[in-house]
Amino acid sequence: MATSKIAVLYGPGTNCHEETKFAIEYSGGEAEIISVQALLDGERKLCDYSGMVIPGGAAWGNHIAPDRIFAIHIIAKLKEDIEFFIERGKPILGISNGNQVLMEAGILPFTKVGEGTAAIIQNKSARFESRWTRLIVGEESPFSRGLSGKILRLPIAYADGRVYSNNKPLRAAFYYVDEKGNPSEVYPHNPAASPRGIAGVINSTGRILGMMPHPERAILQSHGSTDGKVIFKNLVELCKS
Amino acid sequence: MAITTLYVCRKDDPEARRLLNRFRKQGYSGLTDIVIERVFYLEGLDSKDEVQKLIPLFVNPVYETYSFESTLEPAEGEIIEIGYQKAIIDPETDSILEGAEALGVKSLEWVKLILRYQFNGIDREEAQKIVERELFDPIVQMIVEPDMIWDSLRPSGEPDKVRYISLKDLDDDGLEKLSKENSWYAPLPQLKAMQDYEEKRNRPFTDAEIEIFVQSWSDHCYHTTWKSLGLLKMLRSATEKINHPLVISIFADNAGGIEFFDDWVITIKGETHNFPSSISPFGGVATKHGGVIRDTMGFGKGGYPIGGSTIMGTMDPFIPESDIPTGALHPAYIVRESIRATAYYCNAMGIPMMQVAYKAHPGYPKCLALGHSIGIIPKKYALKDSPHPGDLVLLIGGRTGRDGLHGATASSAGMSGHSVKRESAAVQIGHPITERKIMEAVPVLRDRGYIRSITDLGAGGISSATGEMGEDTGVRLNLDEVKLKDNSLSAWEILLSESQERMLIALPPENIDAALSLLKDYHIETTIIGEFTGTKRFEAFWRGEKVVDIDMDFLWEACPIEPMVIEEKVRELKASSVPSLDSLQGVEEEFKRILSHYNCCDQSHSGFQFDSTVQGKTVIGPYSGVTGKMPTDIFLSAPLLGKEYGVMTTLAYNPFYGDISPEGLCRLMIIEAVSKAIAAGADPGAIALCDNFYTPKATPEVGWELTQMVKAISELSIKLGMPFISGKDSSSGTFTSKDGDVINVPYTFAVETLCRIPDVRKVVTKEFKGRGNSIIFLGRIDPERLGGSVYLDCHDERGDLLPELSEPYIEELQAIWKRLYELYNRPDNPIKAASIIGEGGTLRRIFEMCYGGQVGAKLDLTEREEAIRCGFFGSIDGLLFSEAIGSILLEIDAAADLEELFNDLPWFKLGMTVEGEDIELYKDREFVRLNMDDLIEAWESTFKKVVE
């Protein structure tokens, strides 16, 4: 049954779904954690939800490549559901590993499920990186309302955060910046050494966002930054429109 | 069965680049390139069509290429293939099988991933040297020879039949001979107790029964050393005597727990995994984390992990190869592999990192590998129920293999099948994804009321877990139900296997269908392996035979504990001969040595590899400050999202003090850990402690020292009113090299605090916050007491006098703690920053506070009345580098009335925060400026050299 809830997708090994659900609810939305298995078994239907978030965490252990197996499930079993979801203009947010899923599955950058043209690959340092980063908005989108001109502080935690594309230029949603606030490819401002400083990618409609930083970890005063809350508030608003 | 090989290359491979850079730095200057091919060995695919269908699973054409033949050209460089041994299920296998199923490929039966390295520019000998030293772990891996013929990728074989063993009529020599032959290593009194038992029962033992006794009564599981010294009792009675109102569970469960807020309980456990980490660091350290996390999940009716730590003690990573005892691994390799393992396990688990510490001491060829886990659980589920007769024994998680078993047939080279009878793995490679799934499911099972009791499987495996859980009822197991990694396990091996990522649940039978269905939803393999009975017997069946039938009472009550002879050891200590610094001009050089000392240097290079913000609960992680990498000395979490109360932990671990006085070490570690918490704002009335001991193998002298250590911590915990609620002892810290040299670990004692914090917003971090504020020294210092300091270690000395903790001083400290907590709770708290003094001394902490806040400091070392009252007079090196544990440095608001704040306490104004970032030192008319950039360089460089 259709609801105004936002689906937070969960696969075996996903580990950021609880805080993502909290972030949505704290930002005024409703959220439900649903497992990929429940979608495969038909116990839940994606079209019943007003938006979708693929949270971070090593789903299926990040085995073979980050979120390859999550993406395989989407391509092989949920392609039509996702395409229908996107056609209806419902927003999708992929965070960290969720962003890798969107890329691996071709949902980003060019909204062609099963036809990936970009990927998120291993950090240049070849290490997992857990740090706080500073960011600015790249191309404006409904997700970034109220954030333009600001320097955001969000944490990152990934081993694979470098955007890789040998195709058309991507629409950068966020850039890592240096002390002066300029987009940076330099480590550790840009922990992945992602080209052009790209920390997130948005699709052409602006309704699908994939980002490597974790906005759900910057919601409360006690987190030391509440910048993530703005992104979730925008998501909640997008789900209504 | 057909085996297909698929070769995948990445267009951009940072891992290969990183290895290339490291090996070139290590002196392989001829090495021009490294190429890594990822080779998937796929068993069972029955058509080319099936293979093609699988390609999207293994290859993303955006950044990968593939082929069915290797693309590496042998003429360009030596090629060496490395993979896990057959007994080890690759971490990727299950996920790949699920991915294949999603793609509609049903015939894929098994997968192995092999890495194929090509080393260009160097000869075969050099390439093999690199592989042996850096890439190949013979304990768990194999080198795939080019001519290997593959029969199957899976381990296989037939189990041995049940053996019947009689101890009847054997004399002492006969018993000991039999024990040695079977690798039981049981002490004679235990063998005799079993002999008597056999006589009473009038039938020989099965191999499984003897193995159960030997394992259950081992020092590792039964803590025989500690019991024979009466130490567990001593520590436990101290905690009982304190009778702390917050304590919920002590020592009896897998972890200890104290009351939190709103009917929640927080838990703590520390666990060492020293031997496996010394011989196979990646597997050893990964399973260290896996094990201690399961202790949290096995608390009460299932706790939820909310934080973890990693602490490694090794030999000096800069030690030349020739100085490493034969048979020990190079400490730099151990450190690198341990970092890789912690990242591998903890990041995938989604549990934030709390503390990270790497320290060195020459006594650690057998390294210290310590990890903590803290958790949270609703109070109503914090205590286990006893299983009822008729409850089912549910085994969940990973499969059971020949892992961690003594005397198991070691595998030879691997996969060809020509020399392998049966496969075994002394050390395992943990599968965090399996454990993460359990972490998700356990709280759901618990909240639905399905769990009567739960425990993890660690040492002793099914035998230990079911034996302990069924102690009061009895248990009957059907070992044929246990799902195995391979079918060659015999009954005793199934019972004793230490395969990771398994847990055991006592489940009321009426809940079985619902529980099985829920576990299936979480992709967790589950089997009912038996039931709890009312017979008070431990019974097990296998292949139609009753292989175990023993009395629970005998198992748990008959282990003979012989009192241990102890003997005081007189230590020969040498007073420091390091000449005192009498001028400020020598400070910079000495201080840089301290900052670059391995035990004091910047270790964020490892710490940043561990996720510290996952779960969205972290308020203060291991690092903070303007640059984000000042060590905070605390971890603070607000574990219930949206609530402002929190849990704080702090760690104290020092490898040097034990060389001077193990008892002194213990007292200092407690004070250091507690001071760290209180300096940040913790309530002295809401702190519990977790202990971890690592000591040499028991001798009369070790027994004496251990007794003094436990006596010291018991007395001090009573004095402070801070109870030990959990802990672990390891009495196996003795290494014997292949040349026969015996090396004992330093007496090691680590304390982790668990603190309940009413309001996380009131906690203060260490970095200086502003300029023009006062820097206060609160406490006492004795500059003559440099024993065990990093400063003396920089001069290759240990000294003889540890920082003092007299009874009156401890009372003063308690007054200080009380005052600090009161100040932190004032609406106008004047404390802007705070740091304890510990390793490295006062100046190290001033450096960290300045670095963290990018604020300068001006310190006055001139002798003056108020400073003298605190002992702050004498040699300059003593003032700056003695490790005045208990003392605290504070940044106090410039406007505050210092007299009013600290009146009756030992304190003086050490200096001020100033413009710039440098540290200025004044003494009488002398002055020196320590350039911050130079200090940072010294501090940052050491650890990178080890790990990059």
mmCIF file of C-alpha atoms in Angstrom, chain A residues 10 12-19 22 35 37 43 58-61 63-66 68-69 72-73 76-77 104 116-132 155-157 162 164-166 187 216-217 220 222-223, chain B residues 10-15 17-18 40 56-60 62-64 91-92 95-96 98-99 101-103 304 343 347-350 433 436-437 440 521-523 605 607-619 638 641-642 760 948:
data_model
loop_
_atom_site.group_PDB
_atom_site.id
_atom_site.type_symbol
_atom_site.label_atom_id
_atom_site.label_comp_id
_atom_site.label_asym_id
_atom_site.label_seq_id
_atom_site.Cartn_x
_atom_site.Cartn_y
_atom_site.Cartn_z
ATOM 1 C CA TYR A 10 19.063 -2.998 3.780
ATOM 2 C CA PRO A 12 23.145 -8.395 4.582
ATOM 3 C CA GLY A 13 26.067 -6.389 5.951
ATOM 4 C CA THR A 14 24.558 -2.909 5.575
ATOM 5 C CA ASN A 15 25.400 -1.076 8.776
ATOM 6 C CA CYS A 16 24.165 2.517 8.577
ATOM 7 C CA HIS A 17 20.430 1.924 8.191
ATOM 8 C CA GLU A 18 19.420 2.636 11.796
ATOM 9 C CA GLU A 19 21.023 6.080 11.946
ATOM 10 C CA PHE A 22 16.729 8.256 12.554
ATOM 11 C CA SER A 35 15.501 -5.616 3.308
ATOM 12 C CA GLN A 37 15.144 -9.842 0.445
ATOM 13 C CA GLU A 43 6.709 -8.779 0.808
ATOM 14 C CA ALA A 58 29.472 -3.280 3.643
ATOM 15 C CA ALA A 59 26.433 -5.015 2.152
ATOM 16 C CA TRP A 60 27.331 -8.555 1.111
ATOM 17 C CA GLY A 61 30.688 -7.811 2.702
ATOM 18 C CA HIS A 63 32.968 -8.674 -1.676
ATOM 19 C CA ILE A 64 34.514 -8.714 -5.146
ATOM 20 C CA ALA A 65 34.095 -4.918 -5.334
ATOM 21 C CA PRO A 66 32.263 -2.404 -3.172
ATOM 22 C CA ARG A 68 28.912 -5.144 -6.536
ATOM 23 C CA ILE A 69 26.578 -7.827 -5.218
ATOM 24 C CA ILE A 72 23.752 -7.228 -9.080
ATOM 25 C CA HIS A 73 20.575 -7.868 -7.112
ATOM 26 C CA ALA A 76 19.017 -8.773 -12.024
ATOM 27 C CA LYS A 77 15.903 -8.685 -9.890
ATOM 28 C CA GLU A 104 27.577 0.041 -10.036
ATOM 29 C CA GLY A 116 27.049 1.667 -15.553
ATOM 30 C CA THR A 117 29.299 4.302 -17.065
ATOM 31 C CA ALA A 118 31.102 5.439 -13.945
ATOM 32 C CA ALA A 119 32.176 3.808 -10.721
ATOM 33 C CA ILE A 120 33.542 4.488 -7.292
ATOM 34 C CA ILE A 121 36.942 2.878 -6.960
ATOM 35 C CA GLN A 122 39.575 2.422 -4.292
ATOM 36 C CA ASN A 123 41.068 5.478 -2.593
ATOM 37 C CA LYS A 124 44.388 6.507 -4.028
ATOM 38 C CA SER A 125 45.908 5.869 -0.580
ATOM 39 C CA ALA A 126 44.718 2.239 -0.819
ATOM 40 C CA ARG A 127 43.532 2.621 2.767
ATOM 41 C CA PHE A 128 40.215 2.925 4.532
ATOM 42 C CA GLU A 129 39.759 6.551 5.574
ATOM 43 C CA SER A 130 37.605 7.756 8.457
ATOM 44 C CA ARG A 131 37.780 11.542 8.777
ATOM 45 C CA TRP A 132 35.785 14.735 8.918
ATOM 46 C CA PRO A 155 32.374 12.748 8.093
ATOM 47 C CA ILE A 156 33.491 10.175 5.565
ATOM 48 C CA ALA A 157 34.332 6.505 6.170
ATOM 49 C CA ARG A 162 37.173 7.850 -5.740
ATOM 50 C CA TYR A 164 36.081 6.958 -11.831
ATOM 51 C CA SER A 165 34.622 7.782 -15.198
ATOM 52 C CA ASN A 166 35.994 7.506 -18.659
ATOM 53 C CA TYR A 187 44.834 14.298 0.400
ATOM 54 C CA GLU A 216 23.272 10.968 8.791
ATOM 55 C CA ARG A 217 26.272 11.295 11.090
ATOM 56 C CA LEU A 220 22.596 16.460 16.128
ATOM 57 C CA SER A 222 26.418 16.437 19.719
ATOM 58 C CA HIS A 223 27.753 15.255 16.349
ATOM 59 C CA ARG B 10 41.889 -3.257 -12.652
ATOM 60 C CA LYS B 11 42.752 -0.337 -14.889
ATOM 61 C CA ASP B 12 43.716 1.733 -11.886
ATOM 62 C CA ASP B 13 45.044 -0.267 -8.959
ATOM 63 C CA PRO B 14 46.124 1.727 -5.878
ATOM 64 C CA GLU B 15 46.848 -1.455 -3.949
ATOM 65 C CA ARG B 17 50.974 1.053 -6.369
ATOM 66 C CA ARG B 18 51.087 1.078 -2.598
ATOM 67 C CA PHE B 40 38.462 -16.420 -9.515
ATOM 68 C CA PRO B 56 28.800 -8.915 -14.504
ATOM 69 C CA LEU B 57 29.357 -10.302 -11.020
ATOM 70 C CA PHE B 58 33.117 -10.364 -11.411
ATOM 71 C CA VAL B 59 33.792 -7.554 -13.830
ATOM 72 C CA ASN B 60 32.732 -3.933 -14.081
ATOM 73 C CA VAL B 62 34.153 0.680 -16.506
ATOM 74 C CA TYR B 63 37.357 -0.065 -14.615
ATOM 75 C CA GLU B 64 38.080 -3.770 -15.015
ATOM 76 C CA PRO B 91 35.476 -14.465 3.014
ATOM 77 C CA GLU B 92 33.985 -13.812 -0.425
ATOM 78 C CA SER B 95 28.466 -13.571 -1.108
ATOM 79 C CA ILE B 96 29.588 -14.695 -4.545
ATOM 80 C CA GLU B 98 24.410 -15.420 -3.493
ATOM 81 C CA GLY B 99 25.309 -13.067 -6.323
ATOM 82 C CA GLU B 101 21.997 -17.090 -7.606
ATOM 83 C CA ALA B 102 20.636 -13.592 -8.196
ATOM 84 C CA LEU B 103 21.945 -13.857 -11.751
ATOM 85 C CA TYR B 304 24.313 -4.569 21.005
ATOM 86 C CA ALA B 343 40.052 -2.206 9.410
ATOM 87 C CA ASN B 347 34.703 -1.339 9.669
ATOM 88 C CA ALA B 348 32.580 -4.091 8.201
ATOM 89 C CA MET B 349 30.973 -4.654 11.597
ATOM 90 C CA GLY B 350 29.873 -1.022 11.724
ATOM 91 C CA ILE B 433 29.648 -10.216 7.438
ATOM 92 C CA ARG B 436 27.279 -8.472 11.448
ATOM 93 C CA LYS B 437 24.172 -10.413 10.485
ATOM 94 C CA GLU B 440 21.386 -7.366 13.561
ATOM 95 C CA ASP B 521 15.247 -13.403 7.003
ATOM 96 C CA TYR B 522 18.619 -12.240 8.268
ATOM 97 C CA HIS B 523 20.436 -14.804 6.091
ATOM 98 C CA HIS B 605 47.820 7.037 10.350
ATOM 99 C CA GLY B 607 43.466 5.377 13.623
ATOM 100 C CA PHE B 608 42.005 7.056 10.553
ATOM 101 C CA GLN B 609 41.677 3.644 8.948
ATOM 102 C CA PHE B 610 39.028 2.662 11.476
ATOM 103 C CA ASP B 611 35.521 4.052 11.248
ATOM 104 C CA SER B 612 34.885 6.109 14.373
ATOM 105 C CA THR B 613 31.581 7.750 13.428
ATOM 106 C CA VAL B 614 29.443 4.828 12.244
ATOM 107 C CA GLN B 615 26.134 4.339 14.096
ATOM 108 C CA GLY B 616 25.810 8.140 14.298
ATOM 109 C CA LYS B 617 26.357 8.105 18.044
ATOM 110 C CA THR B 618 29.905 9.384 18.338
ATOM 111 C CA VAL B 619 30.267 12.660 20.193
ATOM 112 C CA ALA B 638 25.448 9.088 22.966
ATOM 113 C CA LEU B 641 19.987 8.539 19.189
ATOM 114 C CA GLY B 642 18.528 11.878 20.195
ATOM 115 C CA VAL B 760 27.498 14.703 26.806
ATOM 116 C CA GLU B 948 53.583 2.903 4.737
#
